[in-house]
């Protein structure tokens, strides 16, 4: 019998406990041993829970119990999750977490401690919820030089953008619906401002390119400024707007990493990933594009990934799994102003024809977009690909035009 502990009995943690109870036989068959959830750490009371006798409020019970070989962290947030995980790893226990904030902030340090202690620190559930993505990148695609990863990494914003595109809802209305359905947090800032997607693309970039990329180094834009007009223009252009986390390898030591809303052409695999689903494209030199799709959030999908990591940790109690990246100073991140992309621009001009001619002259070729019911003075166009700094310089030179919205065109 192997004893484990679960820290945090929220949505994901309670799902983990549930799967260990409901899938006992299946999991026994996977490792040939019974798994005992010996402790569940939570400050709240759960007197009616079937696991009521396992609850403790005292972390030291878990830390000091030598029988506990694997600890699940589903508390969320940085503190005290970081301190608890560090203490568990330092004493040789393996840790499995779903906490993307923790991995994005402290992944390199925690992986180093795990390595010193010959323990495992696994976090499949931190990106893409129930979608396998960490293990595929680390194992199944290891023969590839990966040149790019691009994904819809946040379910809440994808739900909002889907409602805006398919049902013509405004941002506020769609956000309210997401909150009513329990997808968005009451404080939805981490989702709608792109921070959650940023943490996830940082984890994927760190894993893929071997050096820790910290969220602070990644230019991040959310979806709060997207309007119904932009969504309509994307449709007229032949695509949709998605919040994309993207990382591209540019040279030996340079990566172009960003989180931003982008126009995604209908032909892209990512264009049809709707509602709360996530989709992640990995471009390998041997495989070509591989796309992962599924439920990126939710109790049982996320818990499924956590439980799989626990099983893997138990299988590798003696021989550590190789999962590692080193710390870095973010020096490999291309300044975002140098990132090259075509741009969509929407704005207003008193003399639309003259402003469009000015835009053509300044940018050296732009493609005008139209939509039904546009105001008389509204002008929208797409530029050729160029560095953001060059784009901004040129845009300022377009006489008689006031830009109101700028969105990147994803080459996906
Ligand atoms: N808030 C996240 C999302 C939860 O909407 O995708 C899963 O990480």
mmCIF file of C-alpha atoms and ligand atoms in Angstrom:
data_model
loop_
_atom_site.group_PDB
_atom_site.id
_atom_site.type_symbol
_atom_site.label_atom_id
_atom_site.label_comp_id
_atom_site.label_asym_id
_atom_site.label_seq_id
_atom_site.Cartn_x
_atom_site.Cartn_y
_atom_site.Cartn_z
ATOM 1 C CA UNK A 1 0.000 0.000 0.000
ATOM 2 C CA UNK A 2 1.251 3.458 -0.910
ATOM 3 C CA UNK A 3 0.143 6.433 1.161
ATOM 4 C CA UNK A 4 -0.421 9.821 -0.401
ATOM 5 C CA UNK A 5 -1.715 13.185 0.807
ATOM 6 C CA UNK A 6 -3.778 15.818 -0.977
ATOM 7 C CA UNK A 7 -3.275 19.461 -0.026
ATOM 8 C CA UNK A 8 -6.387 21.482 -0.905
ATOM 9 C CA UNK A 9 -9.952 20.190 -1.204
ATOM 10 C CA UNK A 10 -11.299 22.692 -3.713
ATOM 11 C CA UNK A 11 -12.614 21.874 -7.176
ATOM 12 C CA UNK A 12 -9.542 19.955 -8.387
ATOM 13 C CA UNK A 13 -8.468 18.460 -5.034
ATOM 14 C CA UNK A 14 -11.927 17.053 -4.336
ATOM 15 C CA UNK A 15 -11.925 15.613 -7.867
ATOM 16 C CA UNK A 16 -8.615 13.866 -7.138
ATOM 17 C CA UNK A 17 -9.989 12.304 -3.939
ATOM 18 C CA UNK A 18 -13.124 11.277 -5.839
ATOM 19 C CA UNK A 19 -11.166 9.555 -8.632
ATOM 20 C CA UNK A 20 -9.040 7.629 -6.124
ATOM 21 C CA UNK A 21 -12.297 6.365 -4.572
ATOM 22 C CA UNK A 22 -14.265 5.678 -7.756
ATOM 23 C CA UNK A 23 -11.387 4.243 -9.833
ATOM 24 C CA UNK A 24 -9.724 2.141 -7.119
ATOM 25 C CA UNK A 25 -9.654 -1.092 -9.142
ATOM 26 C CA UNK A 26 -8.492 0.579 -12.333
ATOM 27 C CA UNK A 27 -5.636 2.294 -10.515
ATOM 28 C CA UNK A 28 -4.700 -0.877 -8.630
ATOM 29 C CA UNK A 29 -4.393 -2.647 -11.987
ATOM 30 C CA UNK A 30 -2.076 0.115 -13.236
ATOM 31 C CA UNK A 31 0.517 -0.261 -10.466
ATOM 32 C CA UNK A 32 -0.316 -3.475 -8.628
ATOM 33 C CA UNK A 33 -0.629 -1.644 -5.319
ATOM 34 C CA UNK A 34 -3.414 0.010 -3.394
ATOM 35 C CA UNK A 35 -3.261 3.751 -2.913
ATOM 36 C CA UNK A 36 -4.358 5.155 0.408
ATOM 37 C CA UNK A 37 -5.294 8.832 0.600
ATOM 38 C CA UNK A 38 -4.016 9.178 4.150
ATOM 39 C CA UNK A 39 -4.476 12.935 4.614
ATOM 40 C CA UNK A 40 -6.415 15.761 3.018
ATOM 41 C CA UNK A 41 -5.165 19.174 4.088
ATOM 42 C CA UNK A 42 -7.710 21.975 4.185
ATOM 43 C CA UNK A 43 -8.558 24.720 6.635
ATOM 44 C CA UNK A 44 -12.275 24.259 6.051
ATOM 45 C CA UNK A 45 -14.516 21.630 7.652
ATOM 46 C CA UNK A 46 -16.069 18.868 5.520
ATOM 47 C CA UNK A 47 -18.109 16.849 8.072
ATOM 48 C CA UNK A 48 -20.315 15.240 5.410
ATOM 49 C CA UNK A 49 -17.492 14.224 3.096
ATOM 50 C CA UNK A 50 -16.885 10.487 2.561
ATOM 51 C CA UNK A 51 -13.253 11.369 3.343
ATOM 52 C CA UNK A 52 -14.142 13.171 6.602
ATOM 53 C CA UNK A 53 -11.731 11.046 8.680
ATOM 54 C CA UNK A 54 -8.755 12.026 6.495
ATOM 55 C CA UNK A 55 -8.935 15.788 6.959
ATOM 56 C CA UNK A 56 -6.269 17.717 8.780
ATOM 57 C CA UNK A 57 -5.468 21.383 9.138
ATOM 58 C CA UNK A 58 -1.888 20.624 10.143
ATOM 59 C CA UNK A 59 0.650 20.479 7.284
ATOM 60 C CA UNK A 60 3.385 19.109 9.582
ATOM 61 C CA UNK A 61 1.458 15.821 9.875
ATOM 62 C CA UNK A 62 1.981 15.284 6.155
ATOM 63 C CA UNK A 63 5.529 16.602 6.105
ATOM 64 C CA UNK A 64 6.610 14.387 9.031
ATOM 65 C CA UNK A 65 4.870 11.179 7.972
ATOM 66 C CA UNK A 66 7.481 8.947 6.339
ATOM 67 C CA UNK A 67 4.748 6.692 4.954
ATOM 68 C CA UNK A 68 3.539 9.503 2.682
ATOM 69 C CA UNK A 69 5.572 9.157 -0.495
ATOM 70 C CA UNK A 70 3.596 11.371 -2.868
ATOM 71 C CA UNK A 71 1.903 14.684 -2.051
ATOM 72 C CA UNK A 72 -0.675 16.325 -4.316
ATOM 73 C CA UNK A 73 -0.820 20.131 -4.250
ATOM 74 C CA UNK A 74 -4.172 21.491 -5.423
ATOM 75 C CA UNK A 75 -4.349 24.508 -3.140
ATOM 76 C CA UNK A 76 -3.641 27.053 -5.852
ATOM 77 C CA UNK A 77 -1.916 30.412 -5.375
ATOM 78 C CA UNK A 78 1.732 30.898 -4.494
ATOM 79 C CA UNK A 79 1.706 30.891 -0.704
ATOM 80 C CA UNK A 80 1.797 28.686 1.237
ATOM 81 C CA UNK A 81 1.768 26.269 -1.746
ATOM 82 C CA UNK A 82 5.420 27.099 -2.559
ATOM 83 C CA UNK A 83 6.655 26.624 1.017
ATOM 84 C CA UNK A 84 4.747 23.353 1.457
ATOM 85 C CA UNK A 85 5.843 21.905 -1.892
ATOM 86 C CA UNK A 86 9.453 22.891 -1.244
ATOM 87 C CA UNK A 87 9.425 21.236 2.178
ATOM 88 C CA UNK A 88 7.887 18.030 0.792
ATOM 89 C CA UNK A 89 10.414 17.810 -2.064
ATOM 90 C CA UNK A 90 13.318 18.653 0.257
ATOM 91 C CA UNK A 91 12.420 15.688 2.424
ATOM 92 C CA UNK A 92 12.367 13.380 -0.591
ATOM 93 C CA UNK A 93 8.612 13.153 -1.162
ATOM 94 C CA UNK A 94 7.405 13.413 -4.744
ATOM 95 C CA UNK A 95 4.952 16.203 -5.466
ATOM 96 C CA UNK A 96 2.227 16.444 -8.085
ATOM 97 C CA UNK A 97 0.586 19.818 -8.694
ATOM 98 C CA UNK A 98 -2.100 21.403 -10.861
ATOM 99 C CA UNK A 99 -0.908 24.886 -9.842
ATOM 100 C CA UNK A 100 0.312 26.744 -12.942
ATOM 101 C CA UNK A 101 1.079 29.877 -10.969
ATOM 102 C CA UNK A 102 3.464 27.880 -8.779
ATOM 103 C CA UNK A 103 5.183 26.100 -11.690
ATOM 104 C CA UNK A 104 5.514 29.293 -13.745
ATOM 105 C CA UNK A 105 7.041 31.171 -10.793
ATOM 106 C CA UNK A 106 9.173 28.491 -9.109
ATOM 107 C CA UNK A 107 9.430 25.592 -11.581
ATOM 108 C CA UNK A 108 13.212 25.718 -12.066
ATOM 109 C CA UNK A 109 13.908 25.850 -8.340
ATOM 110 C CA UNK A 110 11.446 23.077 -7.450
ATOM 111 C CA UNK A 111 12.682 20.837 -10.270
ATOM 112 C CA UNK A 112 16.253 21.308 -9.018
ATOM 113 C CA UNK A 113 15.257 20.297 -5.481
ATOM 114 C CA UNK A 114 13.387 17.270 -6.839
ATOM 115 C CA UNK A 115 16.479 16.291 -8.793
ATOM 116 C CA UNK A 116 18.769 16.607 -5.750
ATOM 117 C CA UNK A 117 16.396 14.464 -3.714
ATOM 118 C CA UNK A 118 15.808 11.912 -6.470
ATOM 119 C CA UNK A 119 12.095 12.718 -6.201
ATOM 120 C CA UNK A 120 9.544 13.675 -8.825
ATOM 121 C CA UNK A 121 7.887 17.041 -9.336
ATOM 122 C CA UNK A 122 5.132 16.540 -11.906
ATOM 123 C CA UNK A 123 2.547 19.039 -13.188
ATOM 124 C CA UNK A 124 0.636 17.614 -16.159
ATOM 125 C CA UNK A 125 -2.573 19.279 -14.906
ATOM 126 C CA UNK A 126 -1.034 22.753 -14.852
ATOM 127 C CA UNK A 127 -1.489 23.243 -18.612
ATOM 128 C CA UNK A 128 -4.533 22.166 -20.596
ATOM 129 C CA UNK A 129 -6.404 20.581 -17.640
ATOM 130 C CA UNK A 130 -7.280 17.066 -18.781
ATOM 131 C CA UNK A 131 -5.360 17.333 -22.065
ATOM 132 C CA UNK A 132 -2.064 15.438 -22.049
ATOM 133 C CA UNK A 133 0.565 17.990 -23.096
ATOM 134 C CA UNK A 134 3.493 18.042 -20.624
ATOM 135 C CA UNK A 135 4.186 14.320 -20.958
ATOM 136 C CA UNK A 136 3.802 14.322 -24.776
ATOM 137 C CA UNK A 137 6.267 17.203 -25.105
ATOM 138 C CA UNK A 138 8.682 15.695 -22.613
ATOM 139 C CA UNK A 139 8.472 12.109 -23.832
ATOM 140 C CA UNK A 140 6.526 11.368 -27.005
ATOM 141 C CA UNK A 141 7.891 14.302 -29.019
ATOM 142 C CA UNK A 142 11.390 14.237 -27.553
ATOM 143 C CA UNK A 143 12.939 13.271 -30.897
ATOM 144 C CA UNK A 144 11.760 16.539 -32.448
ATOM 145 C CA UNK A 145 13.274 19.963 -32.566
ATOM 146 C CA UNK A 146 10.142 21.934 -31.713
ATOM 147 C CA UNK A 147 10.024 25.245 -33.540
ATOM 148 C CA UNK A 148 6.703 26.555 -32.298
ATOM 149 C CA UNK A 149 3.878 26.018 -29.830
ATOM 150 C CA UNK A 150 0.642 27.957 -30.125
ATOM 151 C CA UNK A 151 -2.450 27.375 -28.115
ATOM 152 C CA UNK A 152 -5.794 28.387 -26.789
ATOM 153 C CA UNK A 153 -4.810 27.883 -23.191
ATOM 154 C CA UNK A 154 -7.623 29.516 -21.275
ATOM 155 C CA UNK A 155 -11.143 28.132 -21.287
ATOM 156 C CA UNK A 156 -12.882 31.169 -19.815
ATOM 157 C CA UNK A 157 -11.676 33.602 -22.470
ATOM 158 C CA UNK A 158 -12.343 31.071 -25.205
ATOM 159 C CA UNK A 159 -15.923 30.757 -23.955
ATOM 160 C CA UNK A 160 -16.329 34.557 -23.987
ATOM 161 C CA UNK A 161 -14.847 34.947 -27.485
ATOM 162 C CA UNK A 162 -16.994 32.071 -28.796
ATOM 163 C CA UNK A 163 -20.159 33.733 -27.468
ATOM 164 C CA UNK A 164 -19.091 37.052 -28.995
ATOM 165 C CA UNK A 165 -18.405 35.450 -32.369
ATOM 166 C CA UNK A 166 -21.280 32.989 -32.727
ATOM 167 C CA UNK A 167 -24.017 34.717 -30.723
ATOM 168 C CA UNK A 168 -23.094 38.367 -31.201
ATOM 169 C CA UNK A 169 -22.781 38.983 -27.451
ATOM 170 C CA UNK A 170 -20.780 41.900 -26.100
ATOM 171 C CA UNK A 171 -17.762 41.225 -23.872
ATOM 172 C CA UNK A 172 -19.552 42.131 -20.611
ATOM 173 C CA UNK A 173 -22.594 39.985 -21.382
ATOM 174 C CA UNK A 174 -20.426 36.977 -22.312
ATOM 175 C CA UNK A 175 -18.288 37.407 -19.178
ATOM 176 C CA UNK A 176 -21.408 37.529 -17.012
ATOM 177 C CA UNK A 177 -22.616 34.304 -18.588
ATOM 178 C CA UNK A 178 -19.217 32.648 -18.015
ATOM 179 C CA UNK A 179 -19.426 33.672 -14.353
ATOM 180 C CA UNK A 180 -22.997 32.388 -14.006
ATOM 181 C CA UNK A 181 -21.942 29.035 -15.468
ATOM 182 C CA UNK A 182 -19.033 28.846 -13.023
ATOM 183 C CA UNK A 183 -16.296 29.023 -15.692
ATOM 184 C CA UNK A 184 -14.915 32.431 -14.777
ATOM 185 C CA UNK A 185 -13.781 33.369 -11.306
ATOM 186 C CA UNK A 186 -15.718 36.114 -9.536
ATOM 187 C CA UNK A 187 -12.538 38.148 -10.038
ATOM 188 C CA UNK A 188 -11.829 37.167 -13.632
ATOM 189 C CA UNK A 189 -8.718 39.305 -14.066
ATOM 190 C CA UNK A 190 -6.223 36.419 -14.367
ATOM 191 C CA UNK A 191 -8.319 34.941 -17.179
ATOM 192 C CA UNK A 192 -9.460 37.990 -19.158
ATOM 193 C CA UNK A 193 -6.160 39.882 -18.853
ATOM 194 C CA UNK A 194 -4.240 36.860 -20.169
ATOM 195 C CA UNK A 195 -2.182 36.096 -17.023
ATOM 196 C CA UNK A 196 -3.438 32.509 -16.773
ATOM 197 C CA UNK A 197 -2.589 31.809 -20.437
ATOM 198 C CA UNK A 198 0.780 33.504 -19.883
ATOM 199 C CA UNK A 199 1.689 31.156 -17.019
ATOM 200 C CA UNK A 200 0.764 28.187 -19.185
ATOM 201 C CA UNK A 201 2.778 29.223 -22.252
ATOM 202 C CA UNK A 202 5.727 29.941 -19.915
ATOM 203 C CA UNK A 203 5.555 26.381 -18.603
ATOM 204 C CA UNK A 204 5.399 24.949 -22.141
ATOM 205 C CA UNK A 205 8.255 27.177 -23.324
ATOM 206 C CA UNK A 206 10.431 26.303 -20.322
ATOM 207 C CA UNK A 207 9.834 22.600 -20.832
ATOM 208 C CA UNK A 208 10.378 22.709 -24.586
ATOM 209 C CA UNK A 209 13.447 24.926 -24.719
ATOM 210 C CA UNK A 210 15.029 23.889 -21.411
ATOM 211 C CA UNK A 211 15.277 27.281 -19.692
ATOM 212 C CA UNK A 212 12.831 28.849 -17.277
ATOM 213 C CA UNK A 213 10.823 31.638 -18.861
ATOM 214 C CA UNK A 214 9.193 33.816 -16.202
ATOM 215 C CA UNK A 215 5.744 35.382 -16.824
ATOM 216 C CA UNK A 216 7.116 38.888 -16.157
ATOM 217 C CA UNK A 217 9.220 38.604 -19.334
ATOM 218 C CA UNK A 218 6.275 37.794 -21.580
ATOM 219 C CA UNK A 219 4.254 40.524 -23.275
ATOM 220 C CA UNK A 220 0.651 39.753 -22.321
ATOM 221 C CA UNK A 221 -2.566 41.281 -23.599
ATOM 222 C CA UNK A 222 -6.054 40.181 -22.611
ATOM 223 C CA UNK A 223 -9.375 40.288 -24.399
ATOM 224 C CA UNK A 224 -11.131 43.131 -22.569
ATOM 225 C CA UNK A 225 -10.733 45.574 -25.436
ATOM 226 C CA UNK A 226 -12.142 43.299 -28.152
ATOM 227 C CA UNK A 227 -15.392 44.697 -29.551
ATOM 228 C CA UNK A 228 -18.249 43.225 -31.585
ATOM 229 C CA UNK A 229 -16.914 45.237 -34.550
ATOM 230 C CA UNK A 230 -13.511 43.489 -34.325
ATOM 231 C CA UNK A 231 -15.196 40.102 -34.147
ATOM 232 C CA UNK A 232 -17.240 40.955 -37.264
ATOM 233 C CA UNK A 233 -14.145 42.081 -39.148
ATOM 234 C CA UNK A 234 -12.384 38.836 -38.249
ATOM 235 C CA UNK A 235 -15.339 36.955 -39.749
ATOM 236 C CA UNK A 236 -15.228 39.064 -42.922
ATOM 237 C CA UNK A 237 -11.485 38.428 -43.152
ATOM 238 C CA UNK A 238 -12.137 34.658 -43.002
ATOM 239 C CA UNK A 239 -11.377 33.780 -39.419
ATOM 240 C CA UNK A 240 -12.082 34.253 -35.743
ATOM 241 C CA UNK A 241 -10.435 36.006 -32.793
ATOM 242 C CA UNK A 242 -8.766 33.750 -30.231
ATOM 243 C CA UNK A 243 -6.561 34.467 -27.217
ATOM 244 C CA UNK A 244 -3.332 32.785 -28.272
ATOM 245 C CA UNK A 245 -0.298 31.873 -26.216
ATOM 246 C CA UNK A 246 2.542 31.465 -28.663
ATOM 247 C CA UNK A 247 6.230 30.679 -28.505
ATOM 248 C CA UNK A 248 8.504 30.389 -31.535
ATOM 249 C CA UNK A 249 12.161 29.519 -31.655
ATOM 250 C CA UNK A 250 13.931 32.101 -33.799
ATOM 251 C CA UNK A 251 17.581 31.267 -33.455
ATOM 252 C CA UNK A 252 19.787 29.169 -31.241
ATOM 253 C CA UNK A 253 19.165 31.323 -28.201
ATOM 254 C CA UNK A 254 16.128 33.438 -29.020
ATOM 255 C CA UNK A 255 12.435 32.810 -28.565
ATOM 256 C CA UNK A 256 9.501 34.990 -29.570
ATOM 257 C CA UNK A 257 6.875 34.487 -26.846
ATOM 258 C CA UNK A 258 3.611 36.359 -26.421
ATOM 259 C CA UNK A 259 0.040 36.121 -25.173
ATOM 260 C CA UNK A 260 -2.425 38.219 -27.157
ATOM 261 C CA UNK A 261 -5.726 38.065 -28.988
ATOM 262 C CA UNK A 262 -5.100 37.161 -32.620
ATOM 263 C CA UNK A 263 -7.013 36.782 -35.852
ATOM 264 C CA UNK A 264 -6.899 33.044 -36.591
ATOM 265 C CA UNK A 265 -7.810 31.902 -40.130
ATOM 266 C CA UNK A 266 -10.693 29.439 -40.444
ATOM 267 C CA UNK A 267 -8.339 26.882 -41.974
ATOM 268 C CA UNK A 268 -6.266 26.719 -38.795
ATOM 269 C CA UNK A 269 -6.900 23.785 -36.468
ATOM 270 C CA UNK A 270 -7.203 26.308 -33.649
ATOM 271 C CA UNK A 271 -10.056 28.247 -35.285
ATOM 272 C CA UNK A 272 -12.677 25.635 -34.466
ATOM 273 C CA UNK A 273 -11.772 25.152 -30.834
ATOM 274 C CA UNK A 274 -14.757 26.716 -29.128
ATOM 275 C CA UNK A 275 -16.439 27.240 -25.771
ATOM 276 C CA UNK A 276 -14.351 26.255 -22.733
ATOM 277 C CA UNK A 277 -12.193 23.844 -24.712
ATOM 278 C CA UNK A 278 -8.444 24.289 -25.098
ATOM 279 C CA UNK A 279 -6.297 23.415 -28.112
ATOM 280 C CA UNK A 280 -2.526 23.342 -28.371
ATOM 281 C CA UNK A 281 -0.497 23.000 -31.562
ATOM 282 C CA UNK A 282 3.090 21.749 -31.313
ATOM 283 C CA UNK A 283 5.232 22.035 -34.439
ATOM 284 C CA UNK A 284 7.993 19.423 -34.535
ATOM 285 C CA UNK A 285 10.578 18.945 -37.264
ATOM 286 C CA UNK A 286 9.884 15.200 -37.504
ATOM 287 C CA UNK A 287 6.161 15.095 -36.784
ATOM 288 C CA UNK A 288 5.000 18.338 -38.384
ATOM 289 C CA UNK A 289 2.034 19.837 -36.537
ATOM 290 C CA UNK A 290 0.505 17.867 -33.686
ATOM 291 C CA UNK A 291 -2.673 19.274 -32.125
ATOM 292 C CA UNK A 292 -3.984 18.475 -28.660
ATOM 293 C CA UNK A 293 -7.638 19.209 -27.921
ATOM 294 C CA UNK A 294 -9.912 18.751 -24.944
ATOM 295 C CA UNK A 295 -11.223 20.110 -21.676
ATOM 296 C CA UNK A 296 -8.687 22.562 -20.333
ATOM 297 C CA UNK A 297 -10.395 23.043 -16.990
ATOM 298 C CA UNK A 298 -12.977 21.515 -14.677
ATOM 299 C CA UNK A 299 -12.985 19.145 -11.731
ATOM 300 C CA UNK A 300 -12.625 15.653 -13.185
ATOM 301 C CA UNK A 301 -10.637 16.493 -16.370
ATOM 302 C CA UNK A 302 -7.988 18.291 -14.319
ATOM 303 C CA UNK A 303 -8.090 15.690 -11.544
ATOM 304 C CA UNK A 304 -7.565 12.982 -14.180
ATOM 305 C CA UNK A 305 -4.217 14.541 -15.094
ATOM 306 C CA UNK A 306 -3.237 14.852 -11.424
ATOM 307 C CA UNK A 307 -4.058 11.203 -10.714
ATOM 308 C CA UNK A 308 -2.047 10.088 -13.763
ATOM 309 C CA UNK A 309 0.954 11.992 -12.378
ATOM 310 C CA UNK A 310 0.513 10.321 -8.994
ATOM 311 C CA UNK A 311 0.518 6.928 -10.698
ATOM 312 C CA UNK A 312 3.631 7.885 -12.663
ATOM 313 C CA UNK A 313 5.338 9.095 -9.471
ATOM 314 C CA UNK A 314 4.577 5.817 -7.756
ATOM 315 C CA UNK A 315 5.934 3.887 -10.741
ATOM 316 C CA UNK A 316 9.086 6.009 -10.505
ATOM 317 C CA UNK A 317 9.653 6.103 -6.751
ATOM 318 C CA UNK A 318 13.123 4.665 -7.118
ATOM 319 C CA UNK A 319 14.171 5.888 -10.550
ATOM 320 C CA UNK A 320 13.269 9.524 -11.021
ATOM 321 C CA UNK A 321 11.545 10.586 -14.233
ATOM 322 C CA UNK A 322 13.652 12.941 -16.295
ATOM 323 C CA UNK A 323 11.754 16.228 -16.370
ATOM 324 C CA UNK A 324 13.921 19.255 -16.003
ATOM 325 C CA UNK A 325 14.725 22.803 -17.072
ATOM 326 C CA UNK A 326 17.362 25.145 -15.767
ATOM 327 C CA UNK A 327 16.912 28.601 -14.318
ATOM 328 C CA UNK A 328 17.449 31.623 -16.551
ATOM 329 C CA UNK A 329 17.435 35.407 -16.596
ATOM 330 C CA UNK A 330 14.871 35.471 -19.447
ATOM 331 C CA UNK A 331 17.721 36.572 -21.723
ATOM 332 C CA UNK A 332 16.455 34.445 -24.597
ATOM 333 C CA UNK A 333 13.160 36.358 -24.887
ATOM 334 C CA UNK A 334 12.957 38.586 -27.969
ATOM 335 C CA UNK A 335 11.839 42.128 -27.032
ATOM 336 C CA UNK A 336 8.180 42.114 -28.030
ATOM 337 C CA UNK A 337 8.569 45.275 -30.110
ATOM 338 C CA UNK A 338 10.789 43.245 -32.462
ATOM 339 C CA UNK A 339 8.253 40.483 -32.976
ATOM 340 C CA UNK A 340 7.092 40.373 -36.599
ATOM 341 C CA UNK A 341 3.408 39.980 -37.448
ATOM 342 C CA UNK A 342 0.796 41.345 -39.807
ATOM 343 C CA UNK A 343 -1.667 43.632 -38.033
ATOM 344 C CA UNK A 344 -5.385 44.343 -38.154
ATOM 345 C CA UNK A 345 -6.248 47.975 -37.500
ATOM 346 C CA UNK A 346 -9.687 49.509 -36.952
ATOM 347 C CA UNK A 347 -10.246 53.204 -36.476
ATOM 348 C CA UNK A 348 -12.045 56.328 -37.590
ATOM 349 C CA UNK A 349 -11.325 58.928 -40.260
ATOM 350 C CA UNK A 350 -13.302 62.015 -41.297
ATOM 351 C CA UNK A 351 -12.216 61.456 -44.895
ATOM 352 C CA UNK A 352 -12.102 57.665 -45.154
ATOM 353 C CA UNK A 353 -10.850 57.468 -48.757
ATOM 354 C CA UNK A 354 -8.005 59.896 -48.068
ATOM 355 C CA UNK A 355 -7.027 58.078 -44.846
ATOM 356 C CA UNK A 356 -6.970 54.741 -46.668
ATOM 357 C CA UNK A 357 -4.714 56.225 -49.370
ATOM 358 C CA UNK A 358 -2.448 57.556 -46.619
ATOM 359 C CA UNK A 359 -2.334 54.148 -44.959
ATOM 360 C CA UNK A 360 -1.444 52.497 -48.288
ATOM 361 C CA UNK A 361 1.325 55.003 -48.888
ATOM 362 C CA UNK A 362 2.783 54.723 -45.376
ATOM 363 C CA UNK A 363 2.561 50.943 -45.019
ATOM 364 C CA UNK A 364 3.350 50.182 -48.647
ATOM 365 C CA UNK A 365 0.292 48.022 -49.198
ATOM 366 C CA UNK A 366 -2.647 47.314 -46.943
ATOM 367 C CA UNK A 367 -5.776 45.244 -47.425
ATOM 368 C CA UNK A 368 -9.050 46.975 -46.571
ATOM 369 C CA UNK A 369 -11.814 45.128 -44.714
ATOM 370 C CA UNK A 370 -15.508 45.885 -44.701
ATOM 371 C CA UNK A 371 -18.474 44.863 -42.578
ATOM 372 C CA UNK A 372 -22.215 45.409 -42.570
ATOM 373 C CA UNK A 373 -23.534 48.328 -40.540
ATOM 374 C CA UNK A 374 -20.137 49.999 -40.161
ATOM 375 C CA UNK A 375 -20.315 53.697 -39.263
ATOM 376 C CA UNK A 376 -19.639 56.067 -42.175
ATOM 377 C CA UNK A 377 -16.252 57.117 -40.749
ATOM 378 C CA UNK A 378 -15.016 53.594 -39.797
ATOM 379 C CA UNK A 379 -11.937 52.228 -41.562
ATOM 380 C CA UNK A 380 -10.330 48.806 -41.024
ATOM 381 C CA UNK A 381 -7.343 47.256 -42.768
ATOM 382 C CA UNK A 382 -4.651 44.589 -42.507
ATOM 383 C CA UNK A 383 -0.967 45.383 -42.939
ATOM 384 C CA UNK A 384 1.893 43.259 -44.230
ATOM 385 C CA UNK A 385 3.993 41.487 -41.555
ATOM 386 C CA UNK A 386 6.479 43.808 -39.819
ATOM 387 C CA UNK A 387 8.081 44.350 -36.415
ATOM 388 C CA UNK A 388 5.714 45.928 -33.895
ATOM 389 C CA UNK A 389 8.027 48.944 -33.468
ATOM 390 C CA UNK A 390 7.966 49.612 -37.226
ATOM 391 C CA UNK A 391 4.190 49.147 -37.302
ATOM 392 C CA UNK A 392 3.665 51.647 -34.475
ATOM 393 C CA UNK A 393 5.948 54.220 -36.111
ATOM 394 C CA UNK A 394 4.091 53.893 -39.391
ATOM 395 C CA UNK A 395 0.635 53.940 -37.847
ATOM 396 C CA UNK A 396 1.428 57.268 -36.187
ATOM 397 C CA UNK A 397 2.231 58.669 -39.637
ATOM 398 C CA UNK A 398 -1.147 57.842 -41.207
ATOM 399 C CA UNK A 399 -2.699 61.310 -41.455
ATOM 400 C CA UNK A 400 -6.392 61.770 -40.805
ATOM 401 C CA UNK A 401 -6.819 58.407 -39.077
ATOM 402 C CA UNK A 402 -7.372 57.572 -35.396
ATOM 403 C CA UNK A 403 -6.774 53.893 -34.564
ATOM 404 C CA UNK A 404 -9.175 52.400 -32.020
ATOM 405 C CA UNK A 405 -8.197 48.744 -32.171
ATOM 406 C CA UNK A 406 -5.069 46.828 -33.190
ATOM 407 C CA UNK A 407 -4.975 43.014 -33.212
ATOM 408 C CA UNK A 408 -2.223 40.696 -34.386
ATOM 409 C CA UNK A 409 -2.756 38.310 -37.287
ATOM 410 C CA UNK A 410 -1.746 34.809 -36.199
ATOM 411 C CA UNK A 411 0.204 32.820 -38.790
ATOM 412 C CA UNK A 412 -1.371 29.636 -37.520
HETATM 413 N N1 LIG B 1 -9.318 29.689 -15.339
HETATM 414 C C1 LIG B 1 -8.718 28.663 -16.117
HETATM 415 C C2 LIG B 1 -9.382 28.615 -17.499
HETATM 416 C C3 LIG B 1 -8.855 27.364 -15.395
HETATM 417 O O1 LIG B 1 -10.424 29.267 -17.692
HETATM 418 O O2 LIG B 1 -8.870 27.983 -18.403
HETATM 419 C C4 LIG B 1 -7.956 26.273 -15.873
HETATM 420 O O3 LIG B 1 -6.602 26.572 -15.765
#
